[in-house]
Short mmCIF file of C-alpha atoms and ligand atoms in Angstrom, two decimals:
data_model
loop_
_atom_site.label_atom_id
_atom_site.label_comp_id
_atom_site.label_asym_id
_atom_site.label_seq_id
_atom_site.Cartn_x
_atom_site.Cartn_y
_atom_site.Cartn_z
CA MET A 1 131.35 -10.69 -46.16
CA TRP A 2 131.05 -11.85 -42.57
CA PHE A 3 130.03 -10.27 -39.27
CA MET A 4 132.20 -9.62 -36.25
CA ARG A 5 130.67 -11.47 -33.31
CA GLN A 6 128.44 -13.47 -35.63
CA ALA A 7 128.95 -16.60 -33.54
CA GLY A 8 126.79 -16.27 -30.49
CA ARG A 9 124.85 -13.60 -28.73
CA SER A 10 122.04 -12.86 -31.21
CA LEU A 11 121.23 -16.47 -32.10
CA PRO A 12 118.59 -18.51 -30.23
CA GLU A 13 120.42 -21.74 -31.14
CA TYR A 14 123.53 -20.28 -29.46
CA ARG A 15 121.64 -19.40 -26.29
CA GLN A 16 120.27 -22.93 -26.29
CA VAL A 17 123.64 -24.71 -26.45
CA ARG A 18 125.10 -22.26 -23.94
CA ALA A 19 122.17 -22.52 -21.49
CA ASP A 20 124.02 -24.58 -18.86
CA VAL A 21 127.60 -24.03 -19.99
CA PRO A 22 129.76 -21.13 -18.73
CA MET A 23 131.52 -19.14 -21.46
CA LEU A 24 135.08 -20.31 -20.74
CA GLU A 25 133.96 -23.92 -20.54
CA ALA A 26 132.29 -23.53 -23.95
CA CYS A 27 135.62 -22.17 -25.28
CA SER A 28 137.45 -25.29 -24.10
CA ARG A 29 135.11 -27.93 -25.59
CA PRO A 30 135.84 -28.71 -29.26
CA ASP A 31 132.32 -30.04 -29.90
CA LEU A 32 130.74 -26.78 -28.68
CA ILE A 33 133.33 -24.56 -30.39
CA THR A 34 132.60 -26.29 -33.68
CA GLU A 35 128.82 -26.16 -33.31
CA ILE A 36 128.75 -22.47 -32.30
CA THR A 37 131.20 -21.46 -35.04
CA MET A 38 129.03 -23.24 -37.64
CA GLN A 39 125.69 -21.78 -36.50
CA PRO A 40 125.89 -18.39 -38.28
CA VAL A 41 127.38 -19.99 -41.41
CA ARG A 42 124.42 -22.35 -41.66
CA ARG A 43 121.82 -19.75 -40.80
CA HIS A 44 123.04 -16.66 -42.67
CA GLY A 45 125.20 -18.09 -45.45
CA VAL A 46 128.06 -15.68 -44.67
CA ASP A 47 131.29 -16.12 -46.67
CA ALA A 48 133.49 -16.91 -43.67
CA ALA A 49 133.32 -18.46 -40.22
CA ILE A 50 135.01 -16.83 -37.22
CA PHE A 51 136.44 -19.22 -34.67
CA PHE A 52 134.36 -19.25 -31.48
CA SER A 53 136.59 -18.40 -28.56
CA ASP A 54 137.49 -15.22 -26.70
CA ILE A 55 140.50 -12.92 -26.58
CA VAL A 56 141.21 -13.94 -22.98
CA VAL A 57 141.37 -17.70 -23.69
CA PRO A 58 145.18 -17.73 -24.23
CA LEU A 59 145.68 -15.76 -20.99
CA ARG A 60 143.74 -18.41 -19.13
CA ALA A 61 145.75 -21.09 -20.91
CA VAL A 62 149.01 -19.67 -19.48
CA GLY A 63 147.55 -19.71 -15.99
CA ILE A 64 146.00 -16.26 -15.40
CA ASP A 65 143.07 -16.56 -13.00
CA LEU A 66 140.16 -14.97 -14.89
CA ASP A 67 136.52 -15.54 -15.73
CA ILE A 68 134.02 -14.20 -18.26
CA LYS A 69 131.06 -12.94 -16.27
CA PRO A 70 127.66 -12.83 -17.99
CA GLY A 71 126.67 -9.25 -18.76
CA VAL A 72 130.13 -7.94 -17.77
CA GLY A 73 132.90 -9.56 -19.81
CA PRO A 74 136.36 -10.73 -18.78
CA VAL A 75 137.26 -10.23 -15.10
CA VAL A 76 140.83 -10.84 -13.83
CA ALA A 77 141.11 -11.98 -10.19
CA ASP A 78 144.48 -10.40 -9.51
CA PRO A 79 145.29 -7.54 -11.94
CA ILE A 80 148.89 -7.19 -13.16
CA ARG A 81 150.41 -3.82 -12.34
CA ASP A 82 154.03 -4.48 -11.32
CA ALA A 83 157.16 -6.49 -12.11
CA PRO A 84 156.30 -9.53 -9.92
CA GLY A 85 152.85 -9.61 -11.58
CA LEU A 86 154.49 -9.72 -14.99
CA LYS A 87 156.34 -12.92 -14.10
CA ARG A 88 152.97 -14.68 -14.15
CA LEU A 89 152.80 -14.17 -17.92
CA ARG A 90 154.63 -17.00 -19.63
CA ASP A 91 154.65 -17.86 -23.36
CA VAL A 92 152.04 -20.11 -24.93
CA GLU A 93 153.62 -23.53 -25.38
CA PRO A 94 152.62 -26.32 -27.78
CA GLY A 95 150.02 -28.33 -25.92
CA ASP A 96 148.51 -25.36 -24.03
CA LEU A 97 145.58 -25.12 -26.42
CA PRO A 98 144.65 -28.69 -27.48
CA TYR A 99 140.93 -27.83 -27.71
CA VAL A 100 141.75 -25.03 -30.17
CA THR A 101 143.78 -27.30 -32.42
CA GLU A 102 141.12 -30.00 -32.31
CA ALA A 103 138.22 -27.62 -32.99
CA VAL A 104 139.98 -25.88 -35.88
CA GLY A 105 140.67 -29.28 -37.42
CA GLN A 106 137.01 -30.31 -37.12
CA LEU A 107 135.86 -26.98 -38.52
CA VAL A 108 138.10 -27.01 -41.55
CA GLY A 109 136.62 -30.39 -42.42
CA GLU A 110 133.03 -29.24 -41.95
CA LEU A 111 133.41 -25.87 -43.65
CA GLY A 112 134.69 -27.20 -46.97
CA ASP A 113 135.34 -24.16 -49.20
CA THR A 114 134.23 -21.60 -46.60
CA PRO A 115 137.26 -20.03 -44.93
CA LEU A 116 137.77 -20.08 -41.18
CA ILE A 117 139.05 -16.82 -39.67
CA GLY A 118 141.21 -17.24 -36.59
CA PHE A 119 141.62 -14.31 -34.21
CA ALA A 120 143.32 -12.93 -31.15
CA GLY A 121 143.20 -9.85 -28.98
CA ALA A 122 146.07 -7.44 -29.62
CA PRO A 123 148.54 -6.61 -26.81
CA PHE A 124 147.05 -3.21 -25.92
CA THR A 125 143.49 -4.53 -25.53
CA LEU A 126 144.71 -7.55 -23.54
CA ALA A 127 146.89 -5.28 -21.38
CA SER A 128 143.85 -3.17 -20.57
CA TYR A 129 141.89 -6.17 -19.24
CA LEU A 130 144.89 -7.46 -17.28
CA ILE A 131 145.82 -4.13 -15.73
CA GLU A 132 142.31 -2.80 -15.06
CA GLY A 133 141.06 -6.22 -13.94
CA GLY A 134 138.02 -6.01 -16.23
CA PRO A 135 136.22 -3.86 -18.80
CA SER A 136 137.21 -0.20 -18.51
CA LYS A 137 135.93 3.01 -20.02
CA ASN A 138 138.95 5.25 -19.48
CA HIS A 139 141.81 2.73 -19.19
CA GLU A 140 143.32 4.87 -16.43
CA HIS A 141 145.53 2.24 -14.76
CA THR A 142 146.69 1.07 -18.19
CA LYS A 143 147.68 4.57 -19.25
CA ALA A 144 149.30 5.28 -15.87
CA LEU A 145 151.58 2.28 -16.39
CA MET A 146 152.18 3.08 -20.07
CA TYR A 147 153.11 6.71 -19.37
CA GLY A 148 154.80 6.23 -16.00
CA GLU A 149 156.74 2.97 -16.30
CA PRO A 150 157.93 2.59 -19.88
CA GLU A 151 160.26 -0.34 -19.16
CA LEU A 152 157.56 -2.32 -17.41
CA TRP A 153 155.17 -1.46 -20.26
CA ASP A 154 157.69 -2.68 -22.81
CA GLU A 155 158.14 -5.99 -21.02
CA LEU A 156 154.38 -6.46 -20.61
CA MET A 157 153.71 -5.71 -24.27
CA ARG A 158 156.47 -8.09 -25.39
CA ARG A 159 155.04 -10.89 -23.30
CA LEU A 160 151.51 -10.23 -24.52
CA ALA A 161 152.67 -10.06 -28.15
CA ALA A 162 154.27 -13.51 -27.73
CA ILE A 163 151.05 -14.92 -26.22
CA THR A 164 148.95 -13.38 -29.01
CA LEU A 165 151.25 -14.84 -31.63
CA GLY A 166 151.09 -18.24 -29.93
CA PHE A 167 147.28 -18.22 -30.05
CA LEU A 168 147.24 -17.17 -33.73
CA ARG A 169 149.89 -19.72 -34.69
CA ALA A 170 147.89 -22.51 -33.04
CA GLN A 171 144.87 -21.59 -35.18
CA VAL A 172 146.74 -21.10 -38.46
CA GLU A 173 148.84 -24.24 -38.08
CA ALA A 174 145.65 -26.23 -37.45
CA GLY A 175 144.13 -24.85 -40.68
CA ALA A 176 142.60 -21.37 -40.21
CA SER A 177 142.92 -19.52 -43.51
CA ALA A 178 142.89 -15.88 -42.34
CA VAL A 179 143.40 -14.07 -39.04
CA GLN A 180 141.98 -10.97 -37.42
CA LEU A 181 143.79 -9.12 -34.68
CA PHE A 182 141.27 -7.25 -32.50
CA ASP A 183 142.71 -4.14 -30.90
CA SER A 184 139.25 -3.11 -29.82
CA TRP A 185 140.19 -0.43 -27.29
CA VAL A 186 143.20 1.16 -28.99
CA GLY A 187 141.02 4.07 -30.14
CA ALA A 188 141.54 5.42 -26.60
CA LEU A 189 145.08 6.47 -27.61
CA SER A 190 146.48 9.45 -29.49
CA ALA A 191 148.40 8.76 -32.68
CA GLU A 192 151.71 9.61 -31.00
CA ASP A 193 151.10 7.24 -28.10
CA TYR A 194 149.93 4.55 -30.49
CA ARG A 195 153.08 4.93 -32.57
CA SER A 196 155.50 4.67 -29.66
CA CYS A 197 153.68 2.39 -27.20
CA VAL A 198 151.64 -0.04 -29.34
CA LEU A 199 152.67 -0.14 -33.00
CA PRO A 200 156.07 -1.84 -32.43
CA TYR A 201 154.39 -4.84 -30.78
CA THR A 202 151.51 -5.29 -33.25
CA SER A 203 153.85 -4.88 -36.18
CA TRP A 204 156.11 -7.57 -34.70
CA ILE A 205 153.10 -9.93 -34.60
CA PHE A 206 152.16 -9.24 -38.24
CA GLY A 207 155.78 -9.69 -39.27
CA GLN A 208 155.98 -13.08 -37.54
CA LEU A 209 152.77 -14.17 -39.30
CA ALA A 210 154.02 -13.26 -42.77
CA GLU A 211 155.54 -16.71 -43.35
CA TYR A 212 152.08 -18.34 -43.27
CA GLU A 213 150.83 -16.25 -46.20
CA VAL A 214 147.31 -15.98 -44.77
CA PRO A 215 145.45 -12.65 -45.03
CA ARG A 216 145.91 -10.61 -41.86
CA ILE A 217 143.11 -8.26 -40.74
CA HIS A 218 143.61 -5.55 -38.09
CA PHE A 219 140.62 -3.97 -36.37
CA GLY A 220 139.97 -1.40 -33.66
CA VAL A 221 137.07 0.82 -32.59
CA GLY A 222 137.20 4.63 -32.69
CA THR A 223 140.41 4.50 -34.70
CA GLY A 224 139.65 7.22 -37.28
CA GLU A 225 142.78 9.13 -36.28
CA LEU A 226 144.87 5.94 -36.26
CA LEU A 227 143.89 4.35 -39.58
CA GLY A 228 147.17 5.24 -41.28
CA LEU A 229 149.16 3.73 -38.41
CA LEU A 230 147.00 0.60 -38.32
CA GLY A 231 147.95 0.14 -41.96
CA GLU A 232 151.63 0.77 -41.17
CA ALA A 233 151.52 -1.98 -38.54
CA GLY A 234 151.53 -4.44 -41.45
CA ALA A 235 148.11 -6.03 -41.88
CA ASP A 236 146.75 -6.81 -45.36
CA VAL A 237 143.27 -5.56 -44.43
CA VAL A 238 142.39 -2.64 -42.14
CA GLY A 239 139.04 -2.83 -40.36
CA VAL A 240 137.13 0.46 -40.19
CA ASP A 241 134.37 1.28 -37.72
CA TRP A 242 131.27 3.21 -38.83
CA ARG A 243 132.63 6.66 -37.99
CA VAL A 244 134.78 7.08 -41.11
CA PRO A 245 133.30 6.57 -44.61
CA LEU A 246 135.23 3.94 -46.55
CA ASP A 247 136.32 6.27 -49.37
CA GLU A 248 137.85 8.57 -46.74
CA ALA A 249 139.40 5.54 -45.00
CA VAL A 250 141.08 4.62 -48.30
CA ARG A 251 142.78 8.02 -48.25
CA ARG A 252 143.87 7.63 -44.62
CA VAL A 253 145.14 4.05 -44.90
CA GLY A 254 146.98 4.56 -48.17
CA PRO A 255 147.76 2.10 -50.97
CA GLY A 256 148.51 -1.59 -50.65
CA ARG A 257 145.79 -2.54 -48.17
CA ALA A 258 142.21 -3.73 -48.46
CA LEU A 259 139.50 -2.42 -46.13
CA GLN A 260 136.86 -4.16 -44.04
CA GLY A 261 133.62 -2.64 -42.78
CA ASN A 262 131.62 -0.69 -41.93
CA LEU A 263 127.85 -0.66 -41.32
CA ASP A 264 126.96 0.69 -37.88
CA PRO A 265 125.62 -2.39 -36.02
CA ALA A 266 122.80 -0.23 -34.62
CA THR A 267 121.52 0.35 -38.19
CA LEU A 268 120.12 -3.19 -38.03
CA PHE A 269 117.42 -1.90 -35.66
CA ALA A 270 116.15 0.57 -38.30
CA PRO A 271 113.65 -0.31 -41.09
CA TRP A 272 114.97 -2.52 -43.89
CA GLU A 273 114.95 0.29 -46.49
CA VAL A 274 117.43 2.20 -44.33
CA VAL A 275 119.68 -0.85 -43.93
CA ALA A 276 119.57 -1.50 -47.69
CA GLY A 277 120.31 2.13 -48.57
CA ARG A 278 123.26 2.38 -46.19
CA THR A 279 124.58 -0.95 -47.39
CA ARG A 280 124.54 0.23 -51.02
CA ASP A 281 126.36 3.39 -49.94
CA ILE A 282 129.07 1.37 -48.17
CA LEU A 283 129.50 -0.97 -51.15
CA SER A 284 129.83 1.98 -53.48
CA ARG A 285 132.39 3.80 -51.30
CA GLY A 286 134.23 0.50 -50.81
CA ARG A 287 134.89 0.38 -54.56
CA ALA A 288 137.55 3.05 -53.96
CA ALA A 289 139.57 0.47 -51.97
CA GLU A 290 141.98 -2.12 -53.37
CA GLY A 291 139.75 -4.76 -51.84
CA HIS A 292 136.66 -4.63 -49.66
CA VAL A 293 135.38 -7.15 -47.13
CA PHE A 294 131.85 -6.15 -46.14
CA ASN A 295 131.27 -6.26 -42.37
CA LEU A 296 129.71 -4.25 -39.58
CA GLY A 297 131.70 -1.42 -38.00
CA HIS A 298 131.87 -3.43 -34.75
CA GLY A 299 130.32 -6.65 -33.42
CA VAL A 300 126.71 -7.76 -33.79
CA LEU A 301 124.69 -6.35 -30.88
CA PRO A 302 123.14 -9.11 -28.75
CA SER A 303 119.51 -8.07 -29.32
CA THR A 304 119.83 -7.89 -33.13
CA ASP A 305 117.09 -9.75 -35.03
CA PRO A 306 118.96 -12.66 -36.66
CA ASP A 307 116.63 -12.46 -39.68
CA MET A 308 118.02 -9.00 -40.37
CA LEU A 309 121.53 -10.50 -40.60
CA THR A 310 120.32 -13.23 -42.97
CA ARG A 311 118.56 -10.67 -45.17
CA LEU A 312 121.59 -8.38 -45.19
CA THR A 313 123.87 -11.28 -46.18
CA ALA A 314 121.64 -12.14 -49.14
CA TYR A 315 121.42 -8.46 -50.11
CA VAL A 316 125.19 -7.94 -50.14
CA HIS A 317 125.58 -11.11 -52.20
CA GLU A 318 122.95 -9.91 -54.67
CA GLN A 319 124.44 -6.41 -54.94
CA THR A 320 127.96 -7.72 -55.53
CA ALA A 321 127.11 -10.63 -57.86
CA ARG A 322 128.84 -10.34 -61.19
O1 LIG B 1 127.96 -15.54 -22.34
C1 LIG B 1 128.26 -15.10 -23.47
O2 LIG B 1 127.62 -15.38 -24.48
C2 LIG B 1 129.47 -14.28 -23.47
C3 LIG B 1 129.52 -13.25 -24.56
C4 LIG B 1 130.79 -13.42 -25.32
C5 LIG B 1 130.95 -14.05 -26.56
C6 LIG B 1 129.91 -14.72 -27.43
C7 LIG B 1 132.04 -12.98 -24.89
C8 LIG B 1 132.37 -12.32 -23.60
N1 LIG B 1 132.97 -13.33 -25.85
C9 LIG B 1 132.34 -13.97 -26.90
C10 LIG B 1 132.96 -14.56 -28.10
C11 LIG B 1 133.95 -13.76 -28.83
N2 LIG B 1 134.68 -12.74 -28.30
C12 LIG B 1 134.35 -13.96 -30.17
C13 LIG B 1 133.97 -15.10 -31.09
C14 LIG B 1 132.71 -15.01 -31.75
C15 LIG B 1 132.50 -14.07 -32.90
O3 LIG B 1 133.21 -13.09 -33.14
O4 LIG B 1 131.56 -14.32 -33.64
C16 LIG B 1 135.30 -12.98 -30.46
C17 LIG B 1 135.99 -12.72 -31.78
C18 LIG B 1 135.50 -12.24 -29.28
C19 LIG B 1 136.49 -11.17 -29.17
C20 LIG B 1 136.45 -10.26 -28.02
N3 LIG B 1 136.21 -10.52 -26.71
C21 LIG B 1 136.79 -8.90 -28.14
C22 LIG B 1 137.19 -8.25 -29.43
C23 LIG B 1 135.99 -7.98 -30.26
C24 LIG B 1 135.18 -6.80 -29.92
O5 LIG B 1 133.97 -6.94 -29.74
O6 LIG B 1 135.75 -5.68 -29.86
C25 LIG B 1 136.71 -8.32 -26.88
C26 LIG B 1 136.98 -6.88 -26.51
C27 LIG B 1 136.35 -9.35 -25.99
C28 LIG B 1 136.16 -9.22 -24.53
C29 LIG B 1 134.80 -9.67 -24.16
N4 LIG B 1 134.44 -10.97 -24.06
C30 LIG B 1 133.12 -11.06 -23.74
C31 LIG B 1 132.61 -9.74 -23.63
C32 LIG B 1 131.21 -9.39 -23.28
C33 LIG B 1 133.66 -8.88 -23.93
C34 LIG B 1 133.62 -7.36 -24.01
C35 LIG B 1 133.51 -6.78 -22.64
C36 LIG B 1 133.89 -5.34 -22.60
O7 LIG B 1 133.06 -4.49 -22.99
O8 LIG B 1 135.03 -5.05 -22.19
#
């Protein structure tokens, strides 16, 4: 078990190290990356660390002018919406991400037997930030380009898939022992659009990663209608948000894949008895799957009481001890 967005946000020790350091600077300093990645492992005793970085870090590394604004998220200075804009997206080259390589190396040493999960944003979610210029509710410019300019969309998604793969390769080659591809906003699409406009690019990424033989996790939010296709894209583990019970998700994803999830992060604001009861329910439904990684259905909410996460970690360990 581990928690999405466990590094940062809810932890006072995170807010302390980040007090005078902007987010993207923190993501480029190996000492800070290592410290922040280790914090939830030390505090909660989770079974895995997730590399502290952000999905937009590789875009910045290839020269896209962007920032992560407190309380907002990633903001792109000059959104990409046409062919000349696309030319600004080059591949990740060896040497673009030295701080990633260095931090992963440090972490693997410090973590000992605890695995380090590397991650990246998937092409659709990255495309949304690049095209919209920042967080978006309806993804209207993204869909306009996807529906209206299929050739431009294809080229954009190919370039983003190559950048995503470059970021994941850098982490795995430096020693990360699993990867998660976050396609956080892909739940905005219908199954048909997902199949034709997104699946080919994510499945290319998973195919390219196969040679490393590390477990590959694929996660999106609001993807109940897409779970079968997320499985088809080729990951070993499909992440499920809290909207679909895990036993039903097993049916939708089909055989040959493990599941990850799926306690609603807002449950952690309810009394402990509720958290414990829902956790037992998830563990019991998860037994229908070929493998189950306990997690939340999306990231830890920033105002979560960290003690609740520590208690939940111990509880899942106790309930699953053999
Ligand atoms: O100042 C701060 O503390 C900034 C908050 C923050 C943090 C801690 C951001 C800005 N990113 C991160 C780290 C981060 N982001 C991690 C590593 C830590 C961990 O998981 O424990 C990871 C895996 C991400 C991935 C990420 N960034 C995703 C995918 C995961 C998800 O939540 O769906 C997305 C969509 C982003 C974009 C992003 N970066 C930051 C924010 C606030 C956002 C979301 C903004 C939005 O709603 O569009």
